[in-house]
Tab-separated table of C-alpha atoms in Angstrom:
chain	number	residue	atom	x	y	z
A	110	ASN	CA	99.363	87.289	114.702
A	111	GLU	CA	96.029	87.504	112.246
A	112	LYS	CA	96.062	91.120	112.649
A	113	THR	CA	99.956	91.861	111.690
A	114	ILE	CA	100.733	91.159	108.281
A	115	THR	CA	103.806	92.048	106.406
A	116	VAL	CA	103.784	92.472	102.033
A	117	SER	CA	106.412	91.754	100.025
A	118	SER	CA	107.735	90.887	96.710
A	119	SER	CA	109.450	88.641	95.149
A	120	VAL	CA	112.704	91.081	93.367
A	121	ALA	CA	112.937	94.397	94.476
A	122	GLY	CA	110.636	97.530	92.626
A	123	GLU	CA	108.199	96.094	92.873
A	124	GLY	CA	105.829	98.691	94.861
A	125	LYS	CA	105.670	97.031	97.460
A	126	SER	CA	106.738	100.336	99.850
A	127	THR	CA	103.693	102.244	97.802
A	128	THR	CA	101.177	99.229	98.551
A	129	ALA	CA	102.079	98.940	102.683
A	130	ILE	CA	101.387	102.429	102.840
A	131	ASN	CA	98.317	102.037	101.025
A	132	ILE	CA	96.757	99.986	102.887
A	133	ALA	CA	97.765	101.592	106.417
A	134	VAL	CA	95.675	103.861	105.220
A	135	ALA	CA	92.876	102.029	103.846
A	136	PHE	CA	92.101	100.046	107.938
A	137	SER	CA	93.517	103.740	109.659
A	138	GLN	CA	89.945	104.755	107.313
A	139	LEU	CA	88.099	102.603	109.324
A	140	GLY	CA	88.915	104.076	112.091
A	141	CYS	CA	91.118	101.443	113.565
A	142	ARG	CA	94.431	102.833	115.120
A	143	VAL	CA	97.748	101.151	112.785
A	144	LEU	CA	101.161	100.924	113.286
A	145	LEU	CA	102.931	100.576	109.513
A	146	ILE	CA	106.300	99.687	110.516
A	147	ASP	CA	110.013	100.346	107.484
A	148	ALA	CA	111.330	96.924	108.427
A	149	ASP	CA	113.437	96.966	105.619
A	150	MET	CA	116.633	97.967	107.996
A	151	ARG	CA	118.618	96.914	104.829
A	152	LYS	CA	117.375	99.766	101.725
A	153	SER	CA	114.630	101.572	103.418
A	154	VAL	CA	112.573	103.047	100.633
A	155	LEU	CA	109.950	105.055	103.134
A	156	VAL	CA	112.955	107.506	103.947
A	157	GLY	CA	114.607	108.634	100.620
A	158	ARG	CA	111.150	108.770	98.500
A	159	HIS	CA	109.079	110.435	101.676
A	160	ARG	CA	112.611	113.051	102.211
A	161	ILE	CA	112.247	111.987	105.282
A	162	SER	CA	114.999	113.281	107.509
A	163	LYS	CA	117.720	110.623	108.506
A	164	GLY	CA	117.713	112.260	111.925
A	165	ILE	CA	114.588	110.330	112.928
A	166	SER	CA	115.186	107.194	114.797
A	167	GLY	CA	113.858	104.118	113.391
A	168	LEU	CA	114.320	100.663	114.536
A	169	SER	CA	117.642	99.113	114.238
A	170	HIS	CA	117.543	102.036	117.093
A	171	PHE	CA	115.573	100.810	118.831
A	172	LEU	CA	116.099	97.790	118.461
A	173	SER	CA	120.098	97.644	119.012
A	174	GLY	CA	119.151	98.975	122.456
A	175	TYR	CA	120.134	103.634	121.909
A	176	LYS	CA	116.186	103.822	122.065
A	177	GLU	CA	113.072	103.727	123.967
A	178	LEU	CA	109.396	102.733	121.734
A	179	ASP	CA	108.903	106.597	121.792
A	180	ASP	CA	111.610	107.703	120.445
A	181	VAL	CA	110.968	105.921	117.018
A	182	LEU	CA	107.067	106.453	117.051
A	183	CYS	CA	106.525	108.481	114.563
A	184	VAL	CA	102.753	110.114	113.922
A	185	THR	CA	101.841	110.753	110.517
A	186	ASN	CA	99.823	113.452	109.444
A	187	VAL	CA	96.817	110.353	108.521
A	188	PRO	CA	94.253	110.279	111.976
A	189	ASN	CA	94.974	106.599	113.865
A	190	LEU	CA	98.150	105.862	111.573
A	191	TYR	CA	101.002	105.655	113.265
A	192	MET	CA	105.080	104.632	111.712
A	193	ILE	CA	108.027	103.466	112.451
A	194	LEU	CA	110.395	103.456	109.886
A	195	ALA	CA	114.093	101.730	109.793
A	196	GLY	CA	116.474	104.091	110.758
A	197	PRO	CA	119.950	103.683	110.479
A	198	VAL	CA	121.207	100.853	108.672
A	199	PRO	CA	122.392	98.066	110.886
A	200	PRO	CA	125.627	94.876	110.454
A	201	ASN	CA	123.558	93.265	111.322
A	202	PRO	CA	120.251	92.800	110.024
A	203	SER	CA	119.118	89.312	110.170
A	204	GLU	CA	120.244	88.885	113.754
A	205	LEU	CA	117.469	91.942	114.790
A	206	ILE	CA	114.813	90.938	113.221
A	207	GLY	CA	114.992	87.268	114.799
A	208	SER	CA	116.170	88.506	117.767
A	209	THR	CA	114.490	88.587	121.408
A	210	ALA	CA	114.720	92.074	121.250
A	211	PHE	CA	111.789	92.373	117.953
A	212	ALA	CA	109.397	89.419	119.512
A	213	SER	CA	109.530	91.484	122.662
A	214	PHE	CA	108.439	94.585	119.995
A	215	MET	CA	105.882	92.924	118.480
A	216	THR	CA	104.137	91.139	122.027
A	217	MET	CA	103.687	94.930	123.129
A	218	VAL	CA	102.817	96.895	119.973
A	219	LYS	CA	99.927	94.207	119.365
A	220	ASN	CA	98.317	95.068	122.163
A	221	GLN	CA	98.178	98.891	121.802
A	222	TYR	CA	97.185	98.717	117.898
A	223	ASP	CA	93.929	96.989	115.583
A	224	TYR	CA	96.549	96.543	112.648
A	225	ILE	CA	100.382	96.300	112.230
A	226	ILE	CA	102.088	96.632	109.407
A	227	LEU	CA	105.633	95.930	107.339
A	228	ASP	CA	107.584	96.783	105.002
A	229	THR	CA	110.009	93.435	104.324
A	230	PRO	CA	112.497	93.667	102.082
A	231	PRO	CA	112.033	90.885	99.372
A	232	ILE	CA	111.274	87.573	100.078
A	233	GLY	CA	114.093	86.538	97.069
A	234	VAL	CA	116.558	88.822	97.551
A	235	VAL	CA	117.241	87.840	101.593
A	236	THR	CA	116.014	85.853	104.179
A	237	ASP	CA	115.264	88.242	106.703
A	238	THR	CA	111.235	88.355	105.900
A	239	LEU	CA	110.424	85.222	106.750
A	240	LEU	CA	112.081	85.439	109.928
A	241	LEU	CA	108.817	86.921	110.140
A	242	LYS	CA	106.260	84.008	111.062
A	243	GLU	CA	105.769	83.405	113.729
A	244	HIS	CA	104.882	87.401	114.290
A	245	ILE	CA	102.486	87.625	111.499
A	246	ALA	CA	98.912	86.247	109.736
A	247	GLY	CA	100.979	85.240	107.268
A	248	TYR	CA	101.693	87.708	103.397
A	249	THR	CA	101.055	89.654	100.931
A	250	MET	CA	102.818	89.861	98.307
A	251	ILE	CA	103.256	91.973	95.654
A	252	VAL	CA	103.383	91.172	91.739
A	253	ARG	CA	103.975	94.075	89.162
A	254	GLU	CA	102.437	94.183	85.766
A	255	LYS	CA	105.218	93.225	83.172
A	256	VAL	CA	107.876	93.385	85.890
A	257	THR	CA	107.137	90.397	88.229
A	258	THR	CA	107.992	86.835	86.217
A	259	HIS	CA	106.238	83.572	86.757
A	260	GLY	CA	109.847	82.066	88.260
A	261	ASP	CA	110.422	85.309	90.911
A	262	ILE	CA	106.052	84.091	92.453
A	263	GLU	CA	107.353	80.351	91.881
A	264	ARG	CA	110.431	81.052	93.824
A	265	ALA	CA	108.350	83.282	96.933
A	266	ILE	CA	105.626	80.548	96.711
A	267	GLN	CA	109.146	77.475	97.887
A	268	ALA	CA	110.627	79.885	99.874
A	269	VAL	CA	107.875	80.618	102.587
A	270	LYS	CA	106.664	76.936	101.938
A	271	LEU	CA	110.249	76.407	103.573
A	272	ALA	CA	109.656	78.208	105.874
A	273	ASP	CA	106.642	76.781	107.442
A	274	SER	CA	104.422	79.681	106.630
A	275	LYS	CA	101.798	81.152	103.518
A	276	ILE	CA	100.889	83.615	101.353
A	277	LEU	CA	97.736	85.646	102.094
A	278	GLY	CA	96.970	86.470	99.059
A	279	PHE	CA	98.867	88.749	95.726
A	280	LEU	CA	98.627	92.135	95.225
A	281	LYS	CA	98.681	92.899	91.480
A	282	VAL	CA	99.952	96.053	90.738
A	283	GLY	CA	100.816	99.172	87.925
A	284	CYS	CA	98.114	98.076	85.295
A	285	SER	CA	96.996	100.351	82.633
A	286	LEU	CA	93.647	101.026	81.872
A	287	GLN	CA	94.425	100.111	78.345
A	288	ASP	CA	95.677	96.136	80.517
A	289	ARG	CA	92.230	96.036	82.190
A	290	LYS	CA	90.499	96.391	78.561
A	291	LYS	CA	92.388	93.749	77.641
A	292	TYR	CA	91.192	91.275	80.691
A	293	LYS	CA	87.627	92.467	79.678
A	294	LYS	CA	88.078	90.452	76.503
A	295	GLY	CA	89.984	87.314	77.862
A	296	ASN	CA	93.416	88.130	75.742
A	297	TYR	CA	95.637	87.489	79.516
A	298	GLY	CA	98.593	89.962	77.625
A	299	TYR	CA	101.866	89.299	79.438
A	300	TYR	CA	100.182	86.598	81.729
A	301	LYS	CA	99.233	84.623	78.693
A	302	TYR	CA	102.998	83.042	78.113
A	303	TYR	CA	103.306	81.948	82.156
């Protein structure tokens, strides 16, 4: 499980999908064989943002038994990086994530890749993400400058604790060069109110 990382956030719109891609690309550029899984079967950002054909099969097809793994695996233009998209929205995303089919799938891909990066729904929105706890090292949480609140972070931490899992760390995104100058002067800007 130590090489399987879930990228999530407290709420939607914090940049977790972009961050998940960047992490996957970074590992692949180190020569590691990486699989990026779009596990947000409710509202995939990757399909819409990258204008991927809706005809491409995805994770929901595989977990429902409609497609084989080779049918849903996408080769990217980044060497060593492979991707599985979410697929069409199923009626039961939580059941699919918590299924024996998903557990078997994770066992299979862990033997084939050096790192597995899971892009998931926000923890504060649905419980699907917390169902992954048995398959992962922990959660990497995305925090967006001037969007994520202290309350959002606290709720995410408590949800992960209740699920008996752990947060590996927080990645702050959306910082400007001007914000970086503020930090050097000791002014914590938006976070001074926390």
